[in-house]
Amino acid sequence: MKNLKIKIIATTLFTAILFMGCSDEILDEQPRSIYTPDYFKTEEGVYGGLTSMYAHLRYIYGQAYYYNSCLTGTDEVTYAQSADANFKDMDLSGVGQVTSVTSRADVLWNAAFPNINTANGIIENATEVGTIPEALISEARFFRAFDYFMLVQTFGGVPLDLGAGELRFNTNPVRTSVRNTVPEVYTKVIFPDLLTAINDLPEAGRVTGGVTKTVARLYLAKAYLTYAWWLENPNGIPTYPDTSRVDPDGQSAQWYYQQAYDIAVEAIDNPGPFALQQTYYDVNLGSNDRNNEILLYADHTESSEFYNGASLTYSNGAAPDNFAGWMMTWNYTNVRSAADTGHETLISSVQREASQALGRPWTRMCPTIDVVTNTFADKTNDSRYDGTFTTVYRGNWPKGGVSNPFLYNANNMEVYPGDAILTFLNEEPAEAIDYSNSVYKSNIGAGVLPGRADYVISPQGISRLTYPGLWKLGTYRTDNGSGLGQPNAASTRPFNVAKFSELYFIAAEANVKGASPQGGKTAYDLINVIRARAGMWRWDNNGNMVKNEDNSAAMVAATPTNIDINYILAERSREFYGEGYRWFDLVRTQKWGELASTYTICGSGIGDHTPQTIQRNIEPYLYLRPIPQGQLDAMEGSTQNYQNPGYN
């Protein structure tokens, strides 16, 4: 299998409403200022356009402000101590407001349409090359459907005509646009493109990370599932452009639930080169990136700035950098230990390091207390909490050039390199934590327990300032040497977009919604495949030691026999926490208001460990994001009917 080598160039894509975008081409291509129909009638043009489609994922996935818009304001995430308006606005808790200016879903809008136009160019012209197989054209079909699916979930109906006719390649800038309805977007482009892609794409990717039948099946099943919910509309959530919730092809919501189930099960039964990893830990382990559970990712590399598309030593946080993981990384570098028993000389005992447990801290987003206590209630049998968060911060001061062989930490006890300096406890301890710590006070407001050399914070003490870090998205590099590496660079890891494991959740959800199961694959059976895997341990991540333990039987035994949508959503959160799925999951199932209208967190001050219950105001119109103000400003004439209601 070939490796896909990408370089970043500035490319103007003429599409509707004067969209401008950056794109990418194959290594031996020359930068182009314009894509023309003639270009896509050449082999060079087809391969160049396809390469740009893989590269466009970098402008969406790993882009922190878009990442924030998919999580902050859900039951998974709230804003953290250093959050600016980009994050507070999305929280819907009275500290900001989502508007056409403040919504960062504009990232998706601005990246998707140029890519859609490139796909139109290939689909419309590539057959004239003569040597281009249908599988290549179906890569373009997949990405066109992918982008439209992301757009329709986010904004409602969106334009299929970019200026030259529906699904036609456009080369002339225009300043008008008409939005199609939700059913038109699904039935005219998403469903037919993905059906064709499933037929034509290979089982194994053309290049490493290339799209396949399996990823096309996943997105078709997910699109069927989402559209079925849209047709059913159980809570009367408004749509826009306004249209009746009737399928143009005359099919019912139940028919689409069944299709979602059937396609997902077909993918599970015909996985090609894909499979579940044996342990949850291995799914997101940096040294195991690009494993066969990952169906699609926005790729990066530490071997070359040219192919990485970003500096390998520093980043100021702009696409196409992968910097989403910084956002839920709190400033652990403020932790201090002492060089003397009097604690007169304080030393940074946990220094900024380019490692998966640490990385660059921005303190913009944080998990709620409810995530730690409720979502991940079982931390003994279920490995997913340990495989999601960094809860133990260990001393690494020698890597920063500090020569002290040991330091004095909590209770004035000695700690050595690799020892725990600060621990976020899994449970509330039997003995109350002394947060006053009057003798040798923690500079970050952590507490002490008798006999422990590490400072501690309990689940009820998690705050906007101090909280478990998101290990699964943490930095991983092999070029650190014996030092701290390059912790100020953006992550050179791929950002995972789609996983084989999601097929089990899609089929289970469709079954709960009434789809008839095939033998041995009820929602209970499907969810238990995932839960059994979650009970398999080979490594205690935060304990930093081997843990060969099989708790799969206990995990299955704890699964309720009558699985409902709320249980599936809870399992999805345990499996995909912090990966950007949550807003889409809550909007699809219309459970956003029910599950995320309150959350618990401590404040932003040092030593603030008093939980507060925060209210959110999640109104029905918020189930669609606003059309970006930049789009409206670029259009001629009245745009009043273009914007989603509630944002005018």
mmCIF file of N, CA and C in Angstrom, residues 72-113:
data_model
loop_
_atom_site.group_PDB
_atom_site.id
_atom_site.type_symbol
_atom_site.label_atom_id
_atom_site.label_comp_id
_atom_site.label_asym_id
_atom_site.label_seq_id
_atom_site.Cartn_x
_atom_site.Cartn_y
_atom_site.Cartn_z
ATOM 1 N N THR A 72 -18.070 21.740 23.527
ATOM 2 C CA THR A 72 -18.435 22.670 24.587
ATOM 3 C C THR A 72 -19.926 22.975 24.510
ATOM 4 N N GLY A 73 -20.589 22.891 25.642
ATOM 5 C CA GLY A 73 -22.040 23.058 25.671
ATOM 6 C C GLY A 73 -22.790 21.744 25.682
ATOM 7 N N THR A 74 -22.075 20.629 25.554
ATOM 8 C CA THR A 74 -22.699 19.315 25.685
ATOM 9 C C THR A 74 -22.493 18.818 27.110
ATOM 10 N N ASP A 75 -22.940 17.595 27.378
ATOM 11 C CA ASP A 75 -22.735 17.012 28.706
ATOM 12 C C ASP A 75 -21.313 16.502 28.892
ATOM 13 N N GLU A 76 -20.464 16.636 27.888
ATOM 14 C CA GLU A 76 -19.079 16.201 28.026
ATOM 15 C C GLU A 76 -18.140 17.314 28.466
ATOM 16 N N VAL A 77 -18.394 18.549 28.047
ATOM 17 C CA VAL A 77 -17.378 19.592 28.165
ATOM 18 C C VAL A 77 -17.995 20.940 28.522
ATOM 19 N N THR A 78 -17.285 21.690 29.337
ATOM 20 C CA THR A 78 -17.581 23.093 29.569
ATOM 21 C C THR A 78 -16.297 23.897 29.348
ATOM 22 N N TYR A 79 -16.403 25.213 29.487
ATOM 23 C CA TYR A 79 -15.225 26.052 29.288
ATOM 24 C C TYR A 79 -14.336 26.005 30.521
ATOM 25 N N ALA A 80 -13.041 26.188 30.320
ATOM 26 C CA ALA A 80 -12.067 26.145 31.410
ATOM 27 C C ALA A 80 -11.587 27.549 31.766
ATOM 28 N N GLN A 81 -10.682 27.628 32.729
ATOM 29 C CA GLN A 81 -10.281 28.889 33.345
ATOM 30 C C GLN A 81 -9.750 29.916 32.359
ATOM 31 N N SER A 82 -8.998 29.501 31.356
ATOM 32 C CA SER A 82 -8.388 30.449 30.418
ATOM 33 C C SER A 82 -9.196 30.626 29.145
ATOM 34 N N ALA A 83 -10.441 30.183 29.141
ATOM 35 C CA ALA A 83 -11.264 30.254 27.935
ATOM 36 C C ALA A 83 -11.546 31.692 27.541
ATOM 37 N N ASP A 84 -11.506 31.944 26.225
ATOM 38 C CA ASP A 84 -11.961 33.225 25.705
ATOM 39 C C ASP A 84 -13.385 33.046 25.178
ATOM 40 N N ALA A 85 -13.876 34.056 24.476
ATOM 41 C CA ALA A 85 -15.269 34.018 24.021
ATOM 42 C C ALA A 85 -15.539 32.867 23.065
ATOM 43 N N ASN A 86 -14.525 32.417 22.321
ATOM 44 C CA ASN A 86 -14.748 31.294 21.412
ATOM 45 C C ASN A 86 -15.335 30.092 22.146
ATOM 46 N N PHE A 87 -14.925 29.910 23.393
ATOM 47 C CA PHE A 87 -15.350 28.751 24.172
ATOM 48 C C PHE A 87 -16.544 29.075 25.062
ATOM 49 N N LYS A 88 -16.560 30.251 25.664
ATOM 50 C CA LYS A 88 -17.668 30.622 26.543
ATOM 51 C C LYS A 88 -18.974 30.766 25.777
ATOM 52 N N ASP A 89 -18.912 31.292 24.562
ATOM 53 C CA ASP A 89 -20.129 31.439 23.763
ATOM 54 C C ASP A 89 -20.811 30.095 23.540
ATOM 55 N N MET A 90 -20.015 29.060 23.297
ATOM 56 C CA MET A 90 -20.580 27.758 22.961
ATOM 57 C C MET A 90 -21.179 27.049 24.177
ATOM 58 N N ASP A 91 -20.876 27.531 25.388
ATOM 59 C CA ASP A 91 -21.320 26.839 26.598
ATOM 60 C C ASP A 91 -22.796 27.069 26.903
ATOM 61 N N LEU A 92 -23.358 28.155 26.407
ATOM 62 C CA LEU A 92 -24.786 28.456 26.573
ATOM 63 C C LEU A 92 -25.199 28.555 28.045
ATOM 64 N N SER A 93 -24.266 28.984 28.890
ATOM 65 C CA SER A 93 -24.532 29.047 30.325
ATOM 66 C C SER A 93 -24.594 30.477 30.834
ATOM 67 N N GLY A 94 -24.834 31.433 29.941
ATOM 68 C CA GLY A 94 -25.005 32.810 30.344
ATOM 69 C C GLY A 94 -23.763 33.653 30.296
ATOM 70 N N VAL A 95 -22.642 33.059 29.863
ATOM 71 C CA VAL A 95 -21.390 33.825 29.793
ATOM 72 C C VAL A 95 -21.056 34.228 28.358
ATOM 73 N N GLY A 96 -21.922 33.915 27.432
ATOM 74 C CA GLY A 96 -21.710 34.252 26.030
ATOM 75 C C GLY A 96 -22.939 33.864 25.232
ATOM 76 N N GLN A 97 -22.885 34.075 23.928
ATOM 77 C CA GLN A 97 -24.038 33.801 23.078
ATOM 78 C C GLN A 97 -23.561 33.309 21.717
ATOM 79 N N VAL A 98 -24.231 32.302 21.202
ATOM 80 C CA VAL A 98 -23.923 31.788 19.874
ATOM 81 C C VAL A 98 -24.625 32.660 18.839
ATOM 82 N N THR A 99 -23.848 33.283 17.964
ATOM 83 C CA THR A 99 -24.381 34.124 16.898
ATOM 84 C C THR A 99 -23.697 33.760 15.594
ATOM 85 N N SER A 100 -24.093 34.421 14.525
ATOM 86 C CA SER A 100 -23.463 34.168 13.221
ATOM 87 C C SER A 100 -22.012 34.626 13.206
ATOM 88 N N VAL A 101 -21.638 35.451 14.170
ATOM 89 C CA VAL A 101 -20.252 35.917 14.280
ATOM 90 C C VAL A 101 -19.449 35.033 15.222
ATOM 91 N N THR A 102 -20.061 34.616 16.328
ATOM 92 C CA THR A 102 -19.301 33.896 17.354
ATOM 93 C C THR A 102 -19.244 32.392 17.140
ATOM 94 N N SER A 103 -20.171 31.818 16.400
ATOM 95 C CA SER A 103 -20.170 30.371 16.196
ATOM 96 C C SER A 103 -18.955 29.953 15.389
ATOM 97 N N ARG A 104 -18.212 28.983 15.906
ATOM 98 C CA ARG A 104 -17.027 28.517 15.183
ATOM 99 C C ARG A 104 -17.317 27.327 14.280
ATOM 100 N N ALA A 105 -18.590 27.056 14.046
ATOM 101 C CA ALA A 105 -18.927 26.100 12.993
ATOM 102 C C ALA A 105 -18.605 26.668 11.625
ATOM 103 N N ASP A 106 -18.211 27.968 11.583
ATOM 104 C CA ASP A 106 -17.779 28.550 10.316
ATOM 105 C C ASP A 106 -16.576 27.819 9.738
ATOM 106 N N VAL A 107 -15.798 27.177 10.608
ATOM 107 C CA VAL A 107 -14.630 26.418 10.154
ATOM 108 C C VAL A 107 -15.063 25.332 9.170
ATOM 109 N N LEU A 108 -16.112 24.612 9.526
ATOM 110 C CA LEU A 108 -16.627 23.561 8.647
ATOM 111 C C LEU A 108 -17.153 24.154 7.348
ATOM 112 N N TRP A 109 -17.962 25.194 7.429
ATOM 113 C CA TRP A 109 -18.538 25.814 6.233
ATOM 114 C C TRP A 109 -17.448 26.237 5.256
ATOM 115 N N ASN A 110 -16.435 26.898 5.774
ATOM 116 C CA ASN A 110 -15.391 27.460 4.915
ATOM 117 C C ASN A 110 -14.462 26.408 4.324
ATOM 118 N N ALA A 111 -14.331 25.275 4.994
ATOM 119 C CA ALA A 111 -13.468 24.216 4.469
ATOM 120 C C ALA A 111 -14.214 23.265 3.542
ATOM 121 N N ALA A 112 -15.507 23.078 3.780
ATOM 122 C CA ALA A 112 -16.247 22.054 3.044
ATOM 123 C C ALA A 112 -16.569 22.458 1.611
ATOM 124 N N PHE A 113 -17.016 23.689 1.400
ATOM 125 C CA PHE A 113 -17.490 24.042 0.064
ATOM 126 C C PHE A 113 -16.392 24.072 -1.000
#
